[in-house]
């Protein structure tokens, strides 16, 4: 923080003392920073649009899945780009509640997707339950996909 303050004061002194030379350089620097900021915002918006087009469904389905992996996960890539990586966390809630009942220690499991998915492709699998807090049964909870991270093709 001290270095930033010194740089700002130095820039201000140079701008006041030598305006003819410092002003064009300052404007070029501001334009460059503005272009970089616009590019970053555009990339984030594009990624957010692609993430919104992913259809992620998670159901507790012990009748369709093995006993050690009772969560049925279905993913459909409705975005226009190929999905390369997908990771998420599973949270457990009582219906109508906002308190996460899945234990989320530092080493909580991160669930990973199928790898490469072309636009329009679908994937289904059965996943293990996250560790639940004591006293709660999985059959009485609803499970949600949260903290989704994805990487799409450019």
Backbone as numpy.savetxt, mean C-alpha at the origin, in Angstrom:
# Nx Ny Nz CAx CAy CAz Cx Cy Cz
18.50 19.53 10.44 17.68 20.71 10.44 18.55 21.95 10.44
19.65 21.90 11.13 20.57 23.03 11.17 21.15 23.31 9.79
21.48 22.24 9.06 22.04 22.41 7.72 21.00 23.04 6.79
19.75 22.62 6.89 18.69 23.20 6.07 18.50 24.68 6.36
18.55 25.04 7.63 18.42 26.45 8.00 19.58 27.29 7.46
20.79 26.76 7.56 21.97 27.47 7.04 21.86 27.63 5.53
21.43 26.59 4.83 21.27 26.69 3.38 20.20 27.72 3.00
19.09 27.74 3.72 18.03 28.70 3.42 18.50 30.14 3.65
19.22 30.37 4.73 19.72 31.72 5.02 20.77 32.12 3.99
21.65 31.19 3.61 22.66 31.48 2.59 22.00 31.80 1.26
20.98 31.03 0.88 20.28 31.30 -0.37 19.62 32.67 -0.33
19.00 33.03 0.78 18.34 34.32 0.91 19.36 35.47 0.81
20.52 35.31 1.44 21.57 36.34 1.37 22.06 36.49 -0.07
22.32 35.37 -0.75 22.76 35.43 -2.14 21.70 36.05 -3.04
20.45 35.75 -2.79 19.36 36.31 -3.59 19.25 37.82 -3.39
19.45 38.29 -2.17 19.39 39.74 -1.91 20.65 40.46 -2.40
21.80 39.83 -2.28 23.06 40.48 -2.62 23.33 40.45 -4.13
23.02 39.33 -4.78 23.28 39.17 -6.22 22.00 38.71 -6.93
20.98 39.54 -7.00 19.70 39.09 -7.58 19.79 38.73 -9.06
20.62 39.38 -9.81 20.69 39.10 -11.25 21.23 37.70 -11.53
22.12 37.20 -10.68 22.68 35.87 -10.89 21.92 34.80 -10.11
21.46 35.12 -8.93 20.82 34.12 -8.07 19.38 33.85 -8.48
18.69 34.83 -9.03 17.28 34.65 -9.38 17.07 33.60 -10.47
17.82 33.64 -11.59 17.61 32.59 -12.60 17.95 31.18 -12.08
18.99 31.08 -11.27 19.35 29.78 -10.71 18.27 29.31 -9.74
17.74 30.22 -8.94 16.68 29.88 -8.00 15.41 29.44 -8.73
15.06 30.16 -9.79 13.87 29.79 -10.56 14.05 28.42 -11.22
15.24 28.15 -11.73 15.50 26.84 -12.33 15.40 25.74 -11.28
15.94 25.99 -10.09 15.86 25.00 -9.02 14.42 24.76 -8.59
13.64 25.83 -8.45 12.24 25.69 -8.07 11.46 24.94 -9.16
11.74 25.25 -10.43 11.08 24.55 -11.52 11.44 23.06 -11.52
12.73 22.74 -11.28 13.15 21.34 -11.22 12.48 20.60 -10.07
12.44 21.22 -8.91 11.78 20.58 -7.75 10.28 20.42 -8.02
9.69 21.41 -8.67 8.27 21.32 -9.01 7.98 20.18 -9.98
8.85 20.01 -10.98 8.67 18.91 -11.94 8.82 17.55 -11.25
9.78 17.43 -10.36 9.96 16.16 -9.63 8.74 15.89 -8.75
8.24 16.92 -8.07 7.05 16.74 -7.22 5.84 16.35 -8.05
5.67 16.97 -9.22 4.53 16.63 -10.09 4.64 15.20 -10.58
5.84 14.75 -10.92 6.03 13.38 -11.38 5.71 12.38 -10.28
6.16 12.66 -9.05 5.89 11.77 -7.92 4.39 11.70 -7.64
3.71 12.85 -7.65 2.26 12.85 -7.42 1.53 12.10 -8.52
1.96 12.24 -9.75 1.33 11.52 -10.86 1.51 10.01 -10.69
2.72 9.58 -10.30 2.97 8.16 -10.09 2.10 7.61 -8.95
1.99 8.36 -7.86 1.16 7.92 -6.74 -0.31 7.83 -7.14
-0.78 8.79 -7.92 -2.18 8.76 -8.36 -2.42 7.56 -9.27
-1.49 7.31 -10.18 -1.64 6.17 -11.09 -1.67 4.86 -10.31
-0.79 4.73 -9.31 -0.77 3.52 -8.49 -2.05 3.38 -7.68
-2.57 4.49 -7.15 -3.81 4.44 -6.38 -4.98 4.00 -7.26
-5.01 4.47 -8.51 -6.08 4.06 -9.43 -5.97 2.57 -9.73
-4.75 2.09 -9.95 -4.56 0.66 -10.23 -4.92 -0.19 -9.01
-4.55 0.27 -7.81 -4.90 -0.46 -6.59 -6.40 -0.51 -6.40
-7.10 0.56 -6.75 -8.55 0.59 -6.60 -9.23 -0.40 -7.54
-8.57 -0.76 -8.61 -9.15 -1.69 -9.58 -8.85 -3.16 -9.25
-8.13 -3.40 -8.17 -7.91 -4.77 -7.72 -9.12 -5.21 -6.90
-9.64 -6.38 -7.20 -10.76 -6.93 -6.45 -10.22 -8.01 -5.51
-10.21 -7.70 -4.21 -9.70 -8.63 -3.20 -10.87 -9.08 -2.32
-11.12 -10.37 -2.28 -12.21 -10.92 -1.46 -11.65 -11.95 -0.50
-12.09 -11.84 0.73 -11.62 -12.75 1.78 -12.83 -13.24 2.56
-12.97 -14.55 2.66 -14.09 -15.15 3.38 -13.58 -16.26 4.29
-14.22 -16.37 5.45 -13.96 -17.51 6.32 -14.79 -18.66 5.77
-14.13 -19.65 5.20 -14.84 -20.74 4.52 -14.21 -22.09 4.87
-14.45 -22.60 6.09 -13.84 -23.88 6.46 -14.42 -25.05 5.66
-15.59 -24.87 5.05 -16.18 -25.95 4.25 -15.52 -26.08 2.88
-14.90 -25.01 2.38 -14.26 -25.04 1.07 -12.74 -25.19 1.14
-12.17 -24.95 2.31 -10.71 -24.92 2.46 -10.26 -25.96 3.49
-8.99 -26.32 3.45 -8.46 -27.25 4.46 -8.54 -26.65 5.86
-8.52 -27.49 6.87 -8.68 -27.04 8.25 -7.56 -26.11 8.70
-6.35 -26.29 8.19 -5.24 -25.43 8.61 -5.19 -24.12 7.82
-6.02 -23.99 6.80 -6.07 -22.76 5.99 -7.53 -22.44 5.65
-8.31 -21.95 6.60 -9.75 -21.79 6.38 -10.18 -20.47 5.72
-9.26 -19.59 5.37 -9.64 -18.32 4.74 -9.55 -18.46 3.22
-10.68 -18.26 2.55 -10.71 -18.33 1.09 -10.42 -16.93 0.53
-9.37 -16.83 -0.26 -8.95 -15.55 -0.84 -9.14 -15.61 -2.34
-9.75 -14.57 -2.90 -9.92 -14.46 -4.34 -9.44 -13.07 -4.77
-8.62 -13.05 -5.79 -8.07 -11.79 -6.31 -8.36 -11.73 -7.80
-8.80 -10.58 -8.25 -9.01 -10.34 -9.68 -8.34 -9.02 -10.03
-7.51 -9.05 -11.06 -6.80 -7.86 -11.51 -7.62 -7.19 -12.62
-8.41 -6.19 -12.25 -9.21 -5.45 -13.22 -8.52 -4.18 -13.69
-7.28 -3.98 -13.29 -6.53 -2.81 -13.76 -6.01 -3.10 -15.16
-5.51 -2.09 -15.80 -4.99 -2.26 -17.15 -3.53 -2.63 -17.19
-2.92 -2.90 -16.06 -1.49 -3.20 -16.00 -1.26 -4.56 -15.35
-0.13 -5.15 -15.68 0.25 -6.42 -15.08 0.68 -6.20 -13.63
0.15 -7.01 -12.75 0.50 -6.96 -11.33 1.69 -7.89 -11.10
2.79 -7.33 -10.54 3.98 -8.14 -10.31 4.07 -8.64 -8.88
3.77 -7.79 -7.92 3.87 -8.17 -6.51 2.64 -7.68 -5.77
2.19 -8.49 -4.82 1.05 -8.13 -4.00 1.26 -8.69 -2.60
1.12 -7.83 -1.60 1.26 -8.26 -0.20 0.18 -7.55 0.61
-0.31 -8.21 1.66 -1.37 -7.62 2.49 -1.31 -8.25 3.87
-2.09 -7.66 4.77 -2.27 -8.23 6.10 -3.75 -8.50 6.29
-4.04 -9.51 7.09 -5.43 -9.88 7.39 -5.76 -9.39 8.79
-6.88 -8.72 8.91 -7.37 -8.24 10.20 -8.70 -8.93 10.49
-8.98 -9.12 11.77 -10.22 -9.78 12.20 -11.03 -8.81 13.06
-12.34 -8.73 12.78 -13.23 -7.83 13.50 -14.52 -8.55 13.84
-15.11 -8.16 14.97 -16.48 -8.60 15.22 -17.37 -7.78 14.29
-18.45 -8.35 13.80 -19.32 -7.61 12.88 -19.78 -6.28 13.51
-19.56 -5.20 12.79 -19.96 -3.88 13.25 -18.98 -3.20 14.17
-17.84 -3.83 14.44 -16.86 -3.27 15.36 -15.62 -2.82 14.58
-14.82 -1.96 15.19 -13.61 -1.47 14.54 -12.34 -1.87 15.27
-12.44 -2.72 16.27 -11.28 -3.16 17.04 -10.71 -4.42 16.40
-9.45 -4.36 15.99 -8.79 -5.50 15.36 -8.54 -6.57 16.41
-9.05 -7.77 16.17 -8.91 -8.87 17.12 -7.81 -9.85 16.72
-7.14 -9.58 15.63 -5.99 -10.40 15.25 -4.77 -9.82 15.94
-3.98 -10.68 16.53 -2.75 -10.20 17.16 -1.80 -9.77 16.05
-1.24 -8.59 16.22 -0.34 -8.07 15.19 1.01 -7.72 15.79
1.76 -8.73 16.20 3.11 -8.44 16.69 4.00 -8.00 15.53
5.19 -7.63 15.85 6.13 -7.15 14.84 6.31 -8.19 13.73
6.35 -9.45 14.10 6.58 -10.50 13.12 5.29 -11.12 12.61
4.20 -10.33 12.60 2.91 -10.83 12.10 3.07 -11.27 10.64
2.36 -12.31 10.26 2.53 -12.80 8.89 2.03 -11.80 7.86
2.77 -11.67 6.78 2.36 -10.90 5.63 1.97 -11.91 4.57
0.82 -11.74 4.02 0.34 -12.66 3.00 0.80 -12.14 1.65
1.21 -13.06 0.78 1.73 -12.70 -0.53 0.83 -13.25 -1.62
0.69 -12.48 -2.69 -0.15 -12.88 -3.80 0.54 -13.87 -4.72
-0.07 -14.09 -5.87 0.37 -15.15 -6.77 1.61 -14.82 -7.58
2.11 -13.62 -7.50 3.21 -13.23 -8.37 2.65 -12.44 -9.53
3.01 -12.79 -10.73 2.59 -12.03 -11.90 1.14 -12.35 -12.28
0.33 -11.30 -12.41 -1.06 -11.45 -12.84 -1.33 -10.47 -13.98
-1.70 -10.99 -15.11 -2.05 -10.16 -16.26 -3.38 -9.45 -16.01
-3.65 -8.38 -16.74 -4.96 -7.72 -16.60 -6.10 -8.69 -16.90
-7.11 -8.69 -16.03 -8.26 -9.57 -16.19 -8.07 -10.95 -15.58
-6.89 -11.27 -15.09 -6.63 -12.59 -14.51 -7.20 -12.67 -13.09
-7.49 -13.91 -12.69 -8.01 -14.15 -11.35 -7.16 -15.22 -10.66
-7.17 -15.19 -9.33 -6.41 -16.14 -8.53 -7.20 -16.45 -7.28
-7.20 -17.73 -6.88 -7.89 -18.15 -5.66 -6.96 -19.08 -4.88
-7.04 -18.95 -3.55 -6.24 -19.82 -2.69 -6.85 -19.82 -1.30
-6.43 -20.74 -0.49 -6.83 -20.79 0.91 -5.65 -20.36 1.77
-5.93 -19.53 2.76 -4.88 -18.95 3.59 -5.07 -19.34 5.05
-3.97 -19.38 5.82 -4.10 -19.64 7.25 -4.67 -18.43 7.98
-5.25 -18.68 9.13 -5.76 -17.59 9.96 -4.62 -16.81 10.59
-4.81 -15.52 10.78 -3.82 -14.80 11.59 -4.01 -15.20 13.05
-3.01 -15.03 13.90 -3.20 -15.36 15.32 -4.25 -14.44 15.93
-5.26 -15.04 16.56 -6.36 -14.26 17.15 -6.11 -14.05 18.63
-6.69 -12.99 19.16 -6.60 -12.75 20.59 -7.36 -13.84 21.33
-6.95 -14.17 22.54 -7.61 -15.25 23.28 -9.09 -14.92 23.53
-9.91 -15.95 23.43 -11.33 -15.81 23.73 -12.21 -15.57 22.52
-11.65 -15.50 21.32 -12.45 -15.26 20.11 -12.33 -16.44 19.18
-13.48 -16.81 18.59 -13.52 -17.90 17.62 -13.57 -17.29 16.22
-12.89 -17.92 15.31 -12.84 -17.42 13.93 -14.22 -17.41 13.28
-15.07 -18.35 13.65 -16.40 -18.42 13.02 -17.28 -17.23 13.37
-16.98 -16.53 14.47 -17.81 -15.39 14.87 -17.23 -14.05 14.40
-16.15 -14.07 13.63 -15.48 -12.84 13.20 -15.57 -12.66 11.70
-15.39 -11.43 11.27 -15.25 -11.17 9.84 -13.80 -10.74 9.59
-13.27 -11.18 8.48 -11.86 -10.93 8.16 -11.77 -9.95 7.00
-10.81 -9.04 7.09 -10.63 -8.01 6.07 -9.17 -7.96 5.64
-9.00 -7.59 4.39 -7.66 -7.38 3.83 -7.31 -5.92 4.04
-6.16 -5.65 4.68 -5.73 -4.28 4.93 -4.24 -4.15 4.66
-3.77 -2.95 4.59 -2.35 -2.62 4.35 -1.86 -3.32 3.08
-2.58 -3.12 1.99 -2.24 -3.74 0.72 -1.10 -2.97 0.07
-0.12 -3.71 -0.40 1.00 -3.13 -1.14 1.11 -3.88 -2.46
1.22 -3.13 -3.54 1.30 -3.77 -4.85 2.32 -3.04 -5.73
2.84 -3.79 -6.69 3.74 -3.21 -7.69 3.24 -3.63 -9.06
2.98 -2.65 -9.90 2.45 -2.89 -11.24 3.50 -2.59 -12.29
3.28 -3.12 -13.48 4.16 -2.81 -14.60 3.95 -1.36 -15.02
4.99 -0.77 -15.55 4.89 0.64 -16.00 4.16 0.79 -17.29
